[in-house]
Structures are given as C-alpha cells and as structure tokens.
Short mmCIF file of C-alpha atoms in Angstrom, two decimals:
data_model
loop_
_atom_site.label_atom_id
_atom_site.label_comp_id
_atom_site.label_asym_id
_atom_site.label_seq_id
_atom_site.Cartn_x
_atom_site.Cartn_y
_atom_site.Cartn_z
CA MET J 1 -0.07 0.44 0.02
CA SER J 2 1.64 3.35 -0.94
CA LEU J 3 1.23 6.30 1.30
CA PRO J 4 0.74 9.88 0.65
CA SER J 5 4.02 11.75 0.02
CA HIS J 6 5.42 14.79 1.62
CA ARG J 7 7.60 15.33 -1.26
CA GLN J 8 7.61 19.34 -2.72
CA PRO J 9 8.88 20.04 -6.22
CA PRO J 10 12.90 20.38 -5.55
CA ALA J 11 14.35 24.07 -5.08
CA PRO J 12 17.98 24.64 -6.86
CA ALA J 13 20.59 22.74 -5.68
CA ASP J 14 22.46 25.88 -3.99
CA ALA J 15 19.32 27.49 -2.73
CA GLY J 16 18.23 25.20 0.41
CA PRO J 17 14.38 24.34 1.13
CA PRO J 18 12.42 27.44 0.89
CA VAL J 19 10.87 29.13 4.01
CA GLY J 20 7.59 27.43 4.58
CA ARG J 21 8.67 24.27 3.45
CA VAL J 22 9.86 20.87 4.87
CA ASP J 23 13.18 19.68 3.45
CA PRO J 24 11.49 16.81 1.50
CA ALA J 25 14.23 14.28 2.29
CA LEU J 26 14.01 14.90 5.92
CA ALA J 27 9.93 14.82 5.87
CA ASP J 28 10.42 11.35 4.15
CA LEU J 29 12.90 9.99 7.11
CA LEU J 30 10.59 11.31 9.49
CA THR J 31 7.55 9.90 8.15
CA ASP J 32 9.30 6.57 8.24
CA ALA J 33 10.54 6.59 11.85
CA VAL J 34 7.04 7.71 12.86
CA LEU J 35 5.62 4.58 11.07
CA LEU J 36 8.32 2.31 12.49
CA ALA J 37 7.72 3.62 16.25
CA GLY J 38 4.19 2.07 15.42
CA LEU J 39 2.45 5.69 15.49
CA PRO J 40 0.25 7.13 12.53
CA VAL J 41 0.93 10.16 10.43
CA ALA J 42 -1.43 13.12 10.19
CA PHE J 43 -1.71 14.38 6.48
CA GLY J 44 -2.84 18.18 6.95
CA ASP J 45 -4.32 19.60 9.82
CA HIS J 46 -6.55 16.36 10.38
CA GLY J 47 -5.77 13.84 12.93
CA PRO J 48 -4.91 11.64 14.24
CA GLY J 49 -1.18 11.04 14.17
CA VAL J 50 2.04 13.12 14.25
CA ARG J 51 1.80 16.17 11.63
CA ILE J 52 5.01 16.86 9.87
CA ARG J 53 4.85 20.79 9.15
CA PRO J 54 7.52 23.58 8.43
CA ALA J 55 8.76 24.97 11.67
CA ARG J 56 7.63 28.32 12.51
CA PRO J 57 10.30 31.22 13.22
CA VAL J 58 9.97 32.86 16.89
CA GLY J 59 11.25 36.18 15.81
CA ASP J 60 13.52 37.55 13.13
CA ARG J 61 16.82 35.82 14.23
CA ASP J 62 15.15 32.57 14.21
CA GLN J 63 16.74 30.77 11.08
CA CYS J 64 14.44 27.62 10.48
CA ALA J 65 14.12 27.34 6.99
CA GLY J 66 13.72 23.85 5.89
CA MET J 67 13.28 22.54 9.52
CA ALA J 68 10.45 20.15 10.23
CA ALA J 69 8.06 20.97 13.27
CA LEU J 70 6.36 17.94 14.92
CA ASP J 71 2.75 17.97 16.50
CA TRP J 72 0.38 15.37 17.79
CA LEU J 73 -3.04 15.59 16.71
CA PRO J 74 -5.20 13.60 18.52
CA SER J 75 -8.74 12.48 17.49
CA PRO J 76 -11.18 14.79 15.73
CA ARG J 77 -13.49 14.11 18.62
CA LEU J 78 -11.38 15.16 21.23
CA THR J 79 -10.28 17.87 19.23
CA GLY J 80 -13.76 19.13 18.46
CA ALA J 81 -15.06 18.70 21.91
CA ALA J 82 -11.81 20.96 23.20
CA ALA J 83 -12.75 23.68 20.85
CA VAL J 84 -16.33 24.24 22.35
CA ALA J 85 -15.49 23.30 25.80
CA GLU J 86 -16.90 25.34 28.98
CA PRO J 87 -14.64 26.35 31.54
CA GLY J 88 -14.19 23.46 33.70
CA ASP J 89 -14.74 20.86 31.29
CA ALA J 90 -12.49 18.03 30.94
CA ALA J 91 -11.99 18.24 27.29
CA GLY J 92 -9.64 21.08 26.83
CA PRO J 93 -7.08 20.09 29.48
CA ALA J 94 -7.29 16.36 28.12
CA ARG J 95 -6.16 17.47 24.74
CA GLU J 96 -3.40 19.50 26.00
CA VAL J 97 -2.16 16.85 28.23
CA VAL J 98 -2.39 14.29 25.31
CA GLU J 99 -0.48 16.53 22.67
CA MET J 100 2.31 17.25 25.38
CA ALA J 101 2.90 13.62 26.33
CA MET J 102 2.92 12.38 22.94
CA THR J 103 5.39 15.30 21.49
CA ASN J 104 7.87 14.42 24.60
CA ALA J 105 7.69 10.77 23.50
CA LEU J 106 8.68 11.74 20.25
CA ALA J 107 11.84 13.87 21.50
CA GLU J 108 12.60 11.12 23.44
CA PHE J 109 12.49 8.32 20.94
CA LEU J 110 13.24 9.90 17.64
CA PRO J 111 17.18 10.19 18.18
CA ALA J 112 17.54 6.22 18.68
CA LEU J 113 16.13 6.52 15.32
CA GLY J 114 19.09 8.87 13.78
CA LEU J 115 16.70 12.06 14.09
CA GLU J 116 18.06 14.68 16.61
CA THR J 117 15.48 16.69 18.20
CA THR J 118 15.39 20.43 19.46
CA ARG J 119 12.87 22.89 20.82
CA ASP J 120 12.60 26.49 19.79
CA TRP J 121 13.80 29.17 22.11
CA THR J 122 10.35 29.12 24.04
CA GLY J 123 10.65 25.33 24.64
CA ARG J 124 7.37 24.75 22.89
CA GLU J 125 7.92 23.64 18.94
CA LEU J 126 9.65 20.34 18.75
CA ARG J 127 11.65 20.46 15.82
CA VAL J 128 14.41 18.35 13.65
CA ASP J 129 17.09 19.87 11.45
CA GLY J 130 17.45 17.75 8.25
CA ARG J 131 21.42 18.96 8.55
CA ALA J 132 21.42 16.80 11.96
CA VAL J 133 20.60 13.53 10.74
CA THR J 134 22.99 11.00 11.99
CA GLY J 135 23.46 8.15 9.76
CA GLY J 136 20.39 8.91 7.47
CA GLY J 137 17.82 7.41 9.52
CA LEU J 138 17.31 3.86 10.47
CA THR J 139 16.64 1.93 7.28
CA VAL J 140 15.00 -1.38 6.90
CA PRO J 141 16.34 -3.78 4.18
CA PRO J 142 13.37 -5.38 1.83
CA GLY J 143 12.44 -8.99 2.87
CA VAL J 144 13.13 -8.70 6.54
CA LEU J 145 9.53 -9.47 7.73
CA VAL J 146 9.32 -12.94 9.44
CA ALA J 147 6.15 -15.30 9.09
CA ARG J 148 4.83 -15.34 12.63
CA PRO J 149 1.35 -16.61 13.98
CA ALA J 150 -1.09 -14.13 15.05
CA GLY J 151 -0.58 -13.48 18.76
CA LEU J 152 -3.46 -14.00 21.56
CA THR J 153 -6.22 -11.46 22.03
CA PRO J 154 -7.61 -10.01 25.12
CA VAL J 155 -10.63 -12.62 24.55
CA ASP J 156 -8.21 -15.42 24.51
CA LEU J 157 -5.89 -13.85 27.38
CA GLY J 158 -9.26 -13.75 29.11
CA LEU J 159 -9.16 -10.10 30.11
CA PRO J 160 -11.99 -8.24 31.62
CA ALA J 161 -14.21 -6.59 28.91
CA ASP J 162 -14.77 -3.74 30.67
CA ALA J 163 -11.12 -2.73 31.26
CA ALA J 164 -10.20 -3.59 27.45
CA ASN J 165 -13.32 -1.27 26.71
CA THR J 166 -12.06 1.46 28.87
CA VAL J 167 -8.54 1.09 27.34
CA ARG J 168 -9.82 1.39 23.61
CA ARG J 169 -12.15 4.36 24.39
CA SER J 170 -9.46 6.46 25.90
CA ALA J 171 -7.09 5.52 23.27
CA ALA J 172 -9.56 6.43 20.64
CA LEU J 173 -9.84 9.80 22.10
CA ALA J 174 -5.96 10.28 22.28
CA GLY J 175 -5.72 8.98 18.57
CA LEU J 176 -3.77 5.97 19.80
CA PRO J 177 -4.14 2.71 18.04
CA VAL J 178 -4.94 -0.58 20.03
CA ALA J 179 -3.22 -3.85 19.00
CA ALA J 180 -5.87 -6.40 17.92
CA HIS J 181 -3.35 -8.94 19.45
CA LEU J 182 0.04 -9.38 21.32
CA GLY J 183 1.59 -9.41 17.85
CA ALA J 184 0.00 -6.36 16.21
CA THR J 185 1.14 -2.49 16.54
CA GLY J 186 -0.16 -0.32 19.06
CA ILE J 187 -1.04 -0.59 22.50
CA THR J 188 -1.20 -4.38 24.01
CA LEU J 189 -3.19 -5.74 26.69
CA ALA J 190 -2.06 -8.70 28.51
CA ALA J 191 -2.68 -10.66 31.61
CA CYS J 192 -1.75 -8.88 34.87
CA THR J 193 1.59 -10.25 35.85
CA ARG J 194 1.85 -10.93 39.57
CA THR J 195 4.17 -9.06 41.38
CA GLY J 196 3.05 -9.81 45.05
CA GLY J 197 1.86 -6.40 45.77
CA THR J 198 -1.44 -4.99 46.65
CA ASP J 199 -1.57 -4.07 42.70
CA ASP J 200 -2.02 -7.54 42.17
CA ARG J 201 -6.06 -7.93 41.80
CA ASP J 202 -8.63 -9.25 39.60
CA GLY J 203 -9.60 -6.92 37.06
CA ALA J 204 -6.11 -5.30 36.35
CA THR J 205 -4.71 -5.54 32.79
CA ASP J 206 -0.86 -4.65 31.85
CA LEU J 207 -0.41 -2.71 28.94
CA GLY J 208 2.62 -2.54 26.58
CA TRP J 209 3.36 -1.12 23.20
CA ASN J 210 4.19 -2.76 19.96
CA PRO J 211 6.09 -0.87 17.19
CA ALA J 212 5.54 -1.72 13.69
CA ARG J 213 6.47 -5.27 12.80
CA ARG J 214 9.40 -3.85 10.58
CA LEU J 215 11.29 -2.81 13.35
CA VAL J 216 10.64 -5.91 15.62
CA ASP J 217 11.66 -8.34 13.01
CA LEU J 218 14.92 -6.26 12.08
CA ALA J 219 15.77 -6.05 16.18
CA ASP J 220 15.59 -9.74 16.04
CA SER J 221 17.57 -10.45 12.79
CA THR J 222 21.32 -11.22 12.37
CA LEU J 223 21.64 -8.24 10.19
CA PRO J 224 24.16 -5.71 10.71
CA GLU J 225 21.59 -3.29 11.67
CA ALA J 226 19.99 -5.22 14.18
CA ALA J 227 21.86 -3.75 16.93
CA ARG J 228 20.81 -0.30 16.12
CA ALA J 229 16.93 -1.58 15.52
CA ALA J 230 16.95 -3.26 19.01
CA ALA J 231 18.24 0.04 20.57
CA ALA J 232 15.65 1.68 18.58
CA ARG J 233 12.93 -0.49 19.89
CA ALA J 234 13.92 -0.09 23.44
CA ALA J 235 13.67 3.77 23.02
CA VAL J 236 10.38 3.70 21.58
CA ASP J 237 9.09 1.30 24.22
CA GLY J 238 10.19 3.27 27.01
CA ALA J 239 9.02 6.57 25.48
CA MET J 240 5.75 5.14 24.92
CA ARG J 241 4.99 3.33 27.92
CA HIS J 242 5.53 6.68 29.63
CA ALA J 243 3.41 8.29 26.99
CA LEU J 244 0.52 6.12 27.49
CA GLY J 245 0.04 6.58 31.26
CA THR J 246 -0.01 10.05 31.03
CA ALA J 247 -2.62 10.51 27.57
CA LEU J 248 -4.51 7.42 28.77
CA ARG J 249 -5.28 8.89 32.04
CA ALA J 250 -5.90 12.26 30.69
CA CYS J 251 -8.57 10.55 28.83
CA GLY J 252 -10.73 8.75 31.47
CA THR J 253 -8.40 5.56 32.43
CA ARG J 254 -7.43 4.48 35.58
CA LEU J 255 -4.27 3.53 35.74
CA ARG J 256 -0.85 3.02 37.60
CA TRP J 257 2.58 2.78 36.88
CA LEU J 258 4.34 0.42 38.95
CA HIS J 259 8.03 1.62 38.90
CA ALA J 260 9.95 -1.26 40.62
CA HIS J 261 8.49 -3.60 38.00
CA GLN J 262 8.49 -1.46 34.89
CA ARG J 263 4.78 -1.83 34.13
CA LEU J 264 1.82 -0.14 33.36
CA ARG J 265 -1.38 -1.40 34.94
CA VAL J 266 -4.90 -0.36 34.30
CA TYR J 267 -7.84 -1.17 36.00
CA ALA J 268 -11.78 -1.53 35.29
CA GLU J 269 -13.18 1.67 35.47
CA PRO J 270 -16.62 3.57 34.10
CA ALA J 271 -16.45 5.43 30.57
CA PRO J 272 -14.23 8.08 30.30
CA THR J 273 -15.31 11.23 31.45
CA THR J 274 -14.20 13.20 28.11
CA ARG J 275 -17.07 12.52 25.95
CA ARG J 276 -18.79 14.33 23.26
#
C-alpha cells in the first residue's frame, strides 16, 4: 500500500529548502521513523497522528528554514470537544495533556532512529533539522519481515471486557492505535503479571506498546542493522509507556505505573469522562 508523500517540488541545489517548506528528504525520513515506531502520520490538519509541518520562526533571528516541526493531533472527537468546551470541562485540558505527552515521546525516541530533536527558544515547538540527521535514519532492508502466527487476543487471554473497553475508548480519544492481538502494532493488553504487591487484583490488565513489525523483525534478525534496531525498539518502548500513562489517564482510564517492575497497569473503570 502506498502512502501519501510529503515530497515538494525540488528547489535549486544551491538554494536550500524555501521558507515555509520542510526539506523533502527530511519529511520522508520522519514519516518512516514515525511509522516504524508504530504511530500514525497525520496528513494536513486532521488527526489523529503526528503532523509534520514547517517550523515557525520565533522572531526575525530564528533561522529555521527547511526545518520540520512535529505536533501530535488527537482524534477529531477530542479536538472538537476541546474547541467548544466550557470552563471546567475536561476536554480542553485532556487535549493539551495528550498533545504534550505524545510530543515528549517523539523527542525521546526519534534520536534512537537517527533524528535529533530540538526545541525553539520558547520550549514549545519540537523541531528536527535535516542537517543534524545522524546516519541517514534507520533503514529497514526489504524482505526483513518474518512469518509469525497471530498473537493472543484480549478475549483469548480472558481479560476483563470492561478494562479492555475502557482502554479502547481512551485510546480512541487520544488518537492511539490499540493492537488487536499481542503481535500487532499499537497498545497491547496482556494478563496482569503478579508482582506480589497490593496492585495484584482481579480486573487489572498490563499495558505495553508494539512498534511496527518491520522494526521488531529487524531487531530480532542477524543483519548488521539489528543492534541499532534493538536500541531503537527499546527507546520507543520506554517513551511510549510513559506517554501512555499520561495520555490515557487524561482521557479517563484509571491506571498506575509500577516503577519497581516497569509495568503500566490499568483497572476497570466506567467510560472516560471526556466524551462528546
């Protein structure tokens, strides 16, 4: 399946990318990195997903021509609810928290994929400069995918339906994909792993994150790029687990981060409060 391209008509070789345009090669690298991490790419101003756009100068001295800026766009449902929210409504703060959590996750894992990130001087806009790309980004050779059986589904695992449904509702608001089974891309739901603490109780489900199969299979391969892919997979895993804890909680899921065991645990709760 082909994806829409960010490529722009080329500028003269000595001119550099024009103001208000993202360097086309950088846009392609960013698109592939985001997809490798297992996240959707938002094309245009409609989410959900990572929007790749030109950096916006902050003052006349901000030389950001050709740089890309990254935003997270949650679901249109959450965006629309936030736009018409009354004072005290949860939708506005929820959107801001989700956007912040996901942008921070991008800043955490993109360097492991060869794309160094910076912030503008206000600290708000997350940027990537094509001149700072290290190693040309992570490239997955063709034919790296390995045939695997489908993983177990939440039903196969006997997970509480209300917990799974709560996660799905919150993830849909945040714009995050939920894996249909343990081998699929997105938020994974697995049986609660007993830790011996008070958090071990019925109705608890452990959450994780699966990046794209291409990254997983490259990391598990014997190819020269495997070590770099394994480091990238670990960076994505750590960043996304922390982002999920923040974003899903903002959208109504009751969960807890078990620091000693590096586990994100969710408990069955009523439907999220941020609903329209």
